[in-house]
Coordinates of C-alpha atoms and ligand atoms in Angstrom, one line a residue:
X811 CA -100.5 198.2 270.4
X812 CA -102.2 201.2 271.7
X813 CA -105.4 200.9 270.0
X814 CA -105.6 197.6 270.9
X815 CA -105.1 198.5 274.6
X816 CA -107.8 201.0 273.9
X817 CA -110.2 198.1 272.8
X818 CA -109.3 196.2 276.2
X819 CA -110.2 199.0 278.1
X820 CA -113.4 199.4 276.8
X821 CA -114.4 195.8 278.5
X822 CA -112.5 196.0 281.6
X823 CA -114.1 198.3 284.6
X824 CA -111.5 199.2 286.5
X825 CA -108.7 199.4 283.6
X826 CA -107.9 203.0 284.9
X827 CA -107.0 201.9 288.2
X828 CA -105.3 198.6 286.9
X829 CA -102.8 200.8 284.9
X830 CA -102.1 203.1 287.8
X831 CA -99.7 201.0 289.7
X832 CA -97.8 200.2 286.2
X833 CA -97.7 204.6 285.9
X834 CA -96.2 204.4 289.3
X835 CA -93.6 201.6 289.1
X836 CA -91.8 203.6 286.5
X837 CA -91.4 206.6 288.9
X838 CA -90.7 204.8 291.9
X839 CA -89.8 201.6 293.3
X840 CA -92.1 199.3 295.5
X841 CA -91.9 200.2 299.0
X842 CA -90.1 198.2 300.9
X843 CA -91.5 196.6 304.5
X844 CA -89.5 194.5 307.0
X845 CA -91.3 192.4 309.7
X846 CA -89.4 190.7 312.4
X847 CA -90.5 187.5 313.9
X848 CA -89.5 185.0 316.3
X849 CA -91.4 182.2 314.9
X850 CA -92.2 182.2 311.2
X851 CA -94.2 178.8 310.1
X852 CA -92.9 178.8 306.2
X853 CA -96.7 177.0 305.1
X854 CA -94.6 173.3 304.1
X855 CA -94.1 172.2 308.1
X856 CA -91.2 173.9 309.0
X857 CA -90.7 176.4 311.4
X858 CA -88.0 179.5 311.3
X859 CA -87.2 181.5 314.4
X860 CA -85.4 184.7 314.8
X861 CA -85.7 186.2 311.4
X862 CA -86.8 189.1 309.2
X863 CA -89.4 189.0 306.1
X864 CA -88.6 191.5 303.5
X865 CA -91.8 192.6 301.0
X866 CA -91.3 194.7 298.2
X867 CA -95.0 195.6 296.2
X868 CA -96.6 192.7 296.6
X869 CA -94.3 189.9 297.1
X870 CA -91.9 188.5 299.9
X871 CA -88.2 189.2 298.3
X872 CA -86.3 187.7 301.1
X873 CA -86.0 185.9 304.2
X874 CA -83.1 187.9 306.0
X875 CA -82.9 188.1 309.8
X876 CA -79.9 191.4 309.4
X877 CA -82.7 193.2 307.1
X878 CA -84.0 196.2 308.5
X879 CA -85.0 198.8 309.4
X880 CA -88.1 196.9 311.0
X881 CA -92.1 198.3 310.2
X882 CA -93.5 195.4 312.0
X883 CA -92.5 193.8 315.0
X884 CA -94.6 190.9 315.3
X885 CA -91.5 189.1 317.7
X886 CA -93.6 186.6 320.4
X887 CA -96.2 185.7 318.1
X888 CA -96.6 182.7 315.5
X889 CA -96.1 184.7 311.9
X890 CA -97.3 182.1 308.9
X891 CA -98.7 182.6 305.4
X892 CA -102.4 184.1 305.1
X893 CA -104.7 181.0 305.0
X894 CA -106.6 179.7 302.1
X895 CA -110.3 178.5 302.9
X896 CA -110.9 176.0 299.6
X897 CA -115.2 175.9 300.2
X898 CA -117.1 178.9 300.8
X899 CA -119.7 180.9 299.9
X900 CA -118.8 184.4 300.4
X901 CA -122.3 186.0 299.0
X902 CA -124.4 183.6 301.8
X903 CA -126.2 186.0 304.2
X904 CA -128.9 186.1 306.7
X905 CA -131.4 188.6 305.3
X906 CA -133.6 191.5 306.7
X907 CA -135.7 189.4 308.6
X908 CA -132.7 187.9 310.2
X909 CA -133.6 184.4 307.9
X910 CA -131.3 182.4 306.0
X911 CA -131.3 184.3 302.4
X912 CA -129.1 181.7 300.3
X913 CA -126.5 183.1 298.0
X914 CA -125.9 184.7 294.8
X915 CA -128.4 187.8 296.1
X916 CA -127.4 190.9 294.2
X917 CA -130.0 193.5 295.9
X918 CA -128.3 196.7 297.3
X919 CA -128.3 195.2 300.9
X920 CA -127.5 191.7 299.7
X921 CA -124.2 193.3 298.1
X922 CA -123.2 195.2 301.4
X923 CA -123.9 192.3 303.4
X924 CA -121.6 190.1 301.1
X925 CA -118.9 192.5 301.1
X926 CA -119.1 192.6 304.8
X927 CA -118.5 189.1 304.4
X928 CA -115.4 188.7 302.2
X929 CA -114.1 191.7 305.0
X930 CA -114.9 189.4 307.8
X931 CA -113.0 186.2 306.4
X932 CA -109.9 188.6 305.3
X933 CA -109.8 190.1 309.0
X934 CA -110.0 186.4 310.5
X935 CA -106.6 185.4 308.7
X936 CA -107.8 183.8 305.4
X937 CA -106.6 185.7 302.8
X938 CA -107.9 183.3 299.7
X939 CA -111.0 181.8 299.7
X940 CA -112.8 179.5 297.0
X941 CA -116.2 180.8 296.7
X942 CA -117.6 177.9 294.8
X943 CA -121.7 178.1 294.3
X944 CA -122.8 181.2 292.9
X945 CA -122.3 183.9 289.8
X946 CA -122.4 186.8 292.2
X947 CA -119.2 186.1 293.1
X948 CA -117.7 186.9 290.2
X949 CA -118.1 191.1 290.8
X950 CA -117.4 190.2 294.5
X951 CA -113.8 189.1 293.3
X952 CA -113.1 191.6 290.6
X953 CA -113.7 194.2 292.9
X954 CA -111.3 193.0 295.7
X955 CA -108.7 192.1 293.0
X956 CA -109.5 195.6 291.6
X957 CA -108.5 196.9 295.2
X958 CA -111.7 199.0 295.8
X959 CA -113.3 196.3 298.5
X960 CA -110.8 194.7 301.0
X961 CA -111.6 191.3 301.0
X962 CA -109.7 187.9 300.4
X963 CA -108.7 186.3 297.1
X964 CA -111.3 185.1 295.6
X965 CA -111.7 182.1 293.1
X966 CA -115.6 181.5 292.2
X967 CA -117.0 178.8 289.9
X968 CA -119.4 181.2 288.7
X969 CA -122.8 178.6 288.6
X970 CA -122.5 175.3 289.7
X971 CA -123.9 171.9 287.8
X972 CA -126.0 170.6 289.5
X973 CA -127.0 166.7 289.0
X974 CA -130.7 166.1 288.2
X975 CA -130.3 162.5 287.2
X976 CA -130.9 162.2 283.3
X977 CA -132.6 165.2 283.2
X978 CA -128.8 167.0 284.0
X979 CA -128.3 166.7 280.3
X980 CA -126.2 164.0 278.0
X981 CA -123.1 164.4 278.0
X982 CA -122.9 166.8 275.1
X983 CA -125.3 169.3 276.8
X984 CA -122.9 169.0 280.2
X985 CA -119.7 169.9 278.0
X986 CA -122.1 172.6 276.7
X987 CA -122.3 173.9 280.2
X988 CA -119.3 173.5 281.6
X989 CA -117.9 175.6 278.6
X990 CA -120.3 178.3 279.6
X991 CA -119.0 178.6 282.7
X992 CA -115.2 179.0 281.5
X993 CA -116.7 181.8 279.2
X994 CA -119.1 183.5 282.8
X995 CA -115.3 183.7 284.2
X996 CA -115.6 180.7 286.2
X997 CA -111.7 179.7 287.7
X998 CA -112.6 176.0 288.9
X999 CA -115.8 174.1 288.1
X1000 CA -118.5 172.9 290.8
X1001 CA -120.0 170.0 290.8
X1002 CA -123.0 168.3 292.8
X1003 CA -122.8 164.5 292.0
X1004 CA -124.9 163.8 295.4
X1005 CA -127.7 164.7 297.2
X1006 CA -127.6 166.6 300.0
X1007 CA -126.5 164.1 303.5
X1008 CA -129.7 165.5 305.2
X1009 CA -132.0 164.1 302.4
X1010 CA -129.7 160.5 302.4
X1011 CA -126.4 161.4 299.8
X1012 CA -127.4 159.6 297.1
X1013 CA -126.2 160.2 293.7
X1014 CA -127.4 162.6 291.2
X1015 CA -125.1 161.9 287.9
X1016 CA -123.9 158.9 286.3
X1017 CA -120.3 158.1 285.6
X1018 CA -120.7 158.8 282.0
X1019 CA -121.8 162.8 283.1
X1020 CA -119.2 162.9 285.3
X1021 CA -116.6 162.2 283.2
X1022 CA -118.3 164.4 280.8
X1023 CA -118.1 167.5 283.2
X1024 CA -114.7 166.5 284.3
X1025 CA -112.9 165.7 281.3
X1026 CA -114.4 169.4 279.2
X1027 CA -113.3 171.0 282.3
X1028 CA -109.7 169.5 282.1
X1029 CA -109.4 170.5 278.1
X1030 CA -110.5 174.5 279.5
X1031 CA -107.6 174.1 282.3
X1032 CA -110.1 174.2 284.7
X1033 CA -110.2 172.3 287.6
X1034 CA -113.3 170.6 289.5
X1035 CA -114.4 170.3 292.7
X1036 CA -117.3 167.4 293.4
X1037 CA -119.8 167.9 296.2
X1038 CA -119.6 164.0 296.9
X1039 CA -120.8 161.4 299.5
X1040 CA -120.7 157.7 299.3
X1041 CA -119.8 156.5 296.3
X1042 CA -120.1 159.3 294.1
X1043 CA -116.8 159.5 295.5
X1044 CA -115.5 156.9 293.7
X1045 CA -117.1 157.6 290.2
X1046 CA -115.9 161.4 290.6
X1047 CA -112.8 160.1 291.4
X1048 CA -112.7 157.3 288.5
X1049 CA -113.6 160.2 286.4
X1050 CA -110.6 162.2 287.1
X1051 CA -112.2 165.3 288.9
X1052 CA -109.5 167.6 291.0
X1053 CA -111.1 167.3 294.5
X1054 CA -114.0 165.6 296.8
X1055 CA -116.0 168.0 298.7
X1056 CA -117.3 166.7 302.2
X1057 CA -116.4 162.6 301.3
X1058 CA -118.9 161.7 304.1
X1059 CA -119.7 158.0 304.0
X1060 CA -116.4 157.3 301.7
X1061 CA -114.6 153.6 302.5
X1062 CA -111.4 153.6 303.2
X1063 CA -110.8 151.7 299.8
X1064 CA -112.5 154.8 298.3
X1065 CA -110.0 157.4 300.2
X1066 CA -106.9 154.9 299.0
X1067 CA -108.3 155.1 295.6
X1068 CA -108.0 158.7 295.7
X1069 CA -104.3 159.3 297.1
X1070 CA -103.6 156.9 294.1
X1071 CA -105.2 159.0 292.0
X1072 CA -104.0 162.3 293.7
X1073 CA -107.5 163.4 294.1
X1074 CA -107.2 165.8 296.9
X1075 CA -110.1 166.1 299.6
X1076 CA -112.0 168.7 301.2
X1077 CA -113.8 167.2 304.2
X1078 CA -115.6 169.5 307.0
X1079 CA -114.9 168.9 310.8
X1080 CA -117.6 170.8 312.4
X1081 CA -117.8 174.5 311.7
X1082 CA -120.3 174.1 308.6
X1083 CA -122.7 171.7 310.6
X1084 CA -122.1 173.5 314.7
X1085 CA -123.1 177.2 312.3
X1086 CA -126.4 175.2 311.4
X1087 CA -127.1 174.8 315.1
X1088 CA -126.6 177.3 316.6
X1089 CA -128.2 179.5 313.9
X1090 CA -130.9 176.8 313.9
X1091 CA -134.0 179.6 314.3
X1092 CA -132.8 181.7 311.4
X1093 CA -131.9 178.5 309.1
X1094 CA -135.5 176.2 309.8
X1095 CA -138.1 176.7 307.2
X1096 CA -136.1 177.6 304.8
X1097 CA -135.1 176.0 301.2
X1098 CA -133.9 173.0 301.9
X1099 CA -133.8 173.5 306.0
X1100 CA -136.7 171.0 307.8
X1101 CA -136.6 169.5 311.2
X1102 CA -135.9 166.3 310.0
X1103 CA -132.9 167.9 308.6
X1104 CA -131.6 169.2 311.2
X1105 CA -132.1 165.8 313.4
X1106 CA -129.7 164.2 310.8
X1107 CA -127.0 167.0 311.4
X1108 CA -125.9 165.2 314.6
X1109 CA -125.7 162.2 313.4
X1110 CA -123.7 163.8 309.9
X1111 CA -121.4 165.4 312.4
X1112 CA -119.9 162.8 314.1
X1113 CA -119.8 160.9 311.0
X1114 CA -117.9 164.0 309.6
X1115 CA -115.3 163.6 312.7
X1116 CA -115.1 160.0 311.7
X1117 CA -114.3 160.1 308.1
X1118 CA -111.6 163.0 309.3
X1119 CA -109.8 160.6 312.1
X1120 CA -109.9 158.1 309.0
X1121 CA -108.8 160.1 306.0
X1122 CA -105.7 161.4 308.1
X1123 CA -104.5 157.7 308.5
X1124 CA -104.3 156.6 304.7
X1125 CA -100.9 157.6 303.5
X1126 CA -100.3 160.2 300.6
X1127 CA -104.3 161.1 300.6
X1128 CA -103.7 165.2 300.5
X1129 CA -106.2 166.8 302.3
X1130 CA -107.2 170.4 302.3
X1131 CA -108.8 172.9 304.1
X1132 CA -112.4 173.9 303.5
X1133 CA -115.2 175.1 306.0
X1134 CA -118.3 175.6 303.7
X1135 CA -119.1 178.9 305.0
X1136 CA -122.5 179.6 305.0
X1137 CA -124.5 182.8 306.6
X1138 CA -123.3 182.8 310.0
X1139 CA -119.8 181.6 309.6
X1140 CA -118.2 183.9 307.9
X1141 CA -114.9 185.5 309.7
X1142 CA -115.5 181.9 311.6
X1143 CA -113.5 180.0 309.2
X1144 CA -110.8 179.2 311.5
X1145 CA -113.1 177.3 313.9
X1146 CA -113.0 174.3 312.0
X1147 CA -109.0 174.1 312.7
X1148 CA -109.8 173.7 316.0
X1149 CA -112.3 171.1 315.2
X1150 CA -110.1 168.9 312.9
X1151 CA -107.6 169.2 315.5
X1152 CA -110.2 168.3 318.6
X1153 CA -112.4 166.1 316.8
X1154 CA -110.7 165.2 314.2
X1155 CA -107.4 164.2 315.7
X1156 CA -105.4 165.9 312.8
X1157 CA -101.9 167.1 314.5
X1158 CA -101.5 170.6 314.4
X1159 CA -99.4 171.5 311.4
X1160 CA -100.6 169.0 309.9
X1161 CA -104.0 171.2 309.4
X1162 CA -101.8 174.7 309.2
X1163 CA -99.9 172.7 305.8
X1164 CA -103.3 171.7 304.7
X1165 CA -104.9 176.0 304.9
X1166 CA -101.1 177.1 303.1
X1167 CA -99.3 175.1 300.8
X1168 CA -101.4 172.2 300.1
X1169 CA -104.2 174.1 299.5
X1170 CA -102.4 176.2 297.1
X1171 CA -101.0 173.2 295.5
X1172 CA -104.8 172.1 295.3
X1173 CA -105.6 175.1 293.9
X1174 CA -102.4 174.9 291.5
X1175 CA -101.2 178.4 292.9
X1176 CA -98.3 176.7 294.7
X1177 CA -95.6 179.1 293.5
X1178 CA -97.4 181.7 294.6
X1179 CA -99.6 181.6 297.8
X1180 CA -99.6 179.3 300.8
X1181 CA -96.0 179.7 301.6
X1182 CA -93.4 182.2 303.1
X1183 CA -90.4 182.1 300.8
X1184 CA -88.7 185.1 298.5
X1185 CA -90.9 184.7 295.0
X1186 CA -94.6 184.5 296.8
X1187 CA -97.4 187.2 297.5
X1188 CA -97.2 188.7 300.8
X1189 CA -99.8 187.0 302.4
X1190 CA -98.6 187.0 305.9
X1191 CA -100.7 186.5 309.3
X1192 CA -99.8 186.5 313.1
X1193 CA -101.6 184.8 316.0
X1194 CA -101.4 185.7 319.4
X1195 CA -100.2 182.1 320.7
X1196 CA -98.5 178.7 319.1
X1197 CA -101.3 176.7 317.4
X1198 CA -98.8 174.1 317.9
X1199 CA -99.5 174.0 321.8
X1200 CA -102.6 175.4 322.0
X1201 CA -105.1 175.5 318.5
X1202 CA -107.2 178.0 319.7
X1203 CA -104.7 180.6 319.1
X1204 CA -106.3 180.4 315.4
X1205 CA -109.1 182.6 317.1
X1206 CA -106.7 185.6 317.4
X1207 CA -105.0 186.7 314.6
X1208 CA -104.0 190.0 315.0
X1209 CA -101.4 190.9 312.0
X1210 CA -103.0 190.2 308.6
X1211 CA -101.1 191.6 305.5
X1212 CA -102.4 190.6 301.8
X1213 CA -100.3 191.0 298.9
X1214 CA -98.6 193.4 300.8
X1215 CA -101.0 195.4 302.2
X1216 CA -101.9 195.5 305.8
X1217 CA -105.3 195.0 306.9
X1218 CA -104.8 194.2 310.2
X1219 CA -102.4 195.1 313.0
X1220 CA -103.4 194.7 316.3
X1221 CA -100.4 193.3 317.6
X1222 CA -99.3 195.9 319.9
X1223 CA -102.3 197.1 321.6
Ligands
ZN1373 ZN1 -120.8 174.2 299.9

């Protein structure tokens, strides 16, 4: 056993530090924190008042409002599980010249700036986020999860496939890949079956890759997530892929087709597309980033607010919460509640379920993040206000607490 701990070691960085806590549990037991709340949304639509959250380490042991003595009194504000941001890209940055710099960057500043990043969505109240386009992210998570960068939860895809039509690969060469990425680390597969909206949405693999990509990826226990428009999000559906990113352009027989199929979806309200605009100078003249671009964004966006008002009406279609976080947005993310909720006419805690236990379910973490209940991490949050009445209290979350740590505590300035 020992040598063979020895070997481990040898491969994993921060083994010394991962076998701390395990040196400490035997000495000591967890410490043990007690927050009182008024109102406490449990992440599955319910809502308890007057009660006491008990963490131990890093998990909630009980719900118990005689507990005490309190450490937190977050009493008058709207206490609910950390939120879960299923589309980002958590290395995206402006560079030195103040122009969009993509992703995946792994230059000194790049890193910094990155890190600055995953700090910024943490302190905003999202304490997982699926970073799903780039390899960099990869060290980005392992240090948070290490503990030596505060950050959220990250799950990465490591690199993405990207359709090029035939020239993609068969569908040998696509299991080849998608293997690969299992093997880079990869904790959920990305897809691109379409062309970007801005260049028309069009698609960019056949059914037979698809189901090529989808299908290896269910064999690894990985799941997939499909950058999809139009029909591609019926093939990726058909094919049996996890979830539909953005959906713009689906039909309505397409969305019924998925809540048949359980194939949850990720649309985008506003944030992703109101971050392009306003960040328009930085953004223009850059890959992918041309005037005629950005004169389609409008017309993408009220699409997007379209294809939201209609997803939310076909029964059992389960919905998540993603923003696509680009440069800009980051620590932002919670702007696109307010636009579902707006714009989208999603009801309040409707779009809270869909950031907590949905999106864990989506992510199949559902017994352990998303919800406030004895068994899951302590990933708790507070906001200054009742989203309920008013959804712009998602701007001011002042308690954040991950896996038992606090990050955050402005409660009682
Ligand atoms: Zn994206």
């Amino acid at each position: 056993m020992k040598s063979a701990k020895l070997i481990v070691c040898g491969f994993v960085l921060l083994c010394a530090s991962a076998l701390l806590p395990t040196a400490r549990a035997q000495n000591s037991s967890p410490r043990r924190i007690v927050i009182a709340a008024s109102v406490v949304f449990d992440g599955k639509g319910h809502v308890m008042r007057n009660t006491r959250i008990v963490v131990e380490g890093s998990k909630i042991v009980a719900i118990d409002p005689k507990a005490g003595p309190v450490d937190y009194d977050l009493r008058g504000l709207t206490v609910l599980p950390g939120w879960i941001d299923a589309h980002v890209h958590i290395t995206w940055i402006f560079g030195k010249d103040g122009k969009n710099a993509g992703q995946g960057g792994i230059s000194p500043e790049a890193t910094y700036a990155a890190a600055a990043n995953a700090y910024a969505t943490l302190l905003a109240g999202f304490t997982t986020a699926q970073s799903i386009g780039s390899s960099a992210d990869i060290i980005l998570r392992d240090a948070i999860a290490g503990r030596t960068l505060p950050g959220p939860r990250i799950l990465t895809s490591a690199d993405p496939l990207v359709g090029r039509g035939p020239q993609t690969g068969t569908p040998d060469e696509i299991r080849a890949y998608i293997r690969k990425q299992k093997e880079a680390g990869a904790d959920v597969i990305k897809i691109f079956a379409s062309q970007s909206i801005r260049q028309g949405g069009a698609m960019t693999l056949s059914a037979e890759q698809l189901n090529a990509a989808c299908d290896e990826a269910r064999k690894l226990g990985l799941r997939t997530v499909v950058h999809a428009y139009k029909d591609a999000v019926r093939v990726a559906t058909l094919a049996g892929c996890t979830q539909i990113e953005h959906g713009t352009l689906a039909t309505d027989d397409d969305l019924k087709l998925m809540a048949e199929k359980g194939t949850y979806l990720d649309p985008q309200a506003g944030l992703v597309i109101e971050n392009y605009l306003l960040n328009k100078n930085k953004y223009l003249g850059t890959p992918g980033y041309t005037e005629e671009g950005f004169a389609a964004m409008q017309k993408v966006l009220s699409l997007n607010h379209e294809l939201v008002q209609r997803a939310s009406q076909i029964r059992g279609l389960k919905i998540v919460f993603g923003t696509d976080a680009v440069a800009g947005s980051h620590g932002h993310n919670a702007e696109e509640f307010i636009d579902r909720v707006r714009d989208g006419k999603v009801d309040p805690m409707t779009a809270m379920v869909s950031a907590n236990s949905l999106g864990a379910e989506a992510m199949g973490l559902q017994n352990q993040i998303g919800t406030i209940a004895p068994g899951f991490q302590a990933d708790i949050i507070a906001l200054a206000g009742d989203p309920l009445k008013d959804i712009t209290a998602v701007r001011r979350v002042v308690f954040v607490m991950k896996g038992g740590v606090v990050y955050k505590n402005v409660s009682r300035r």
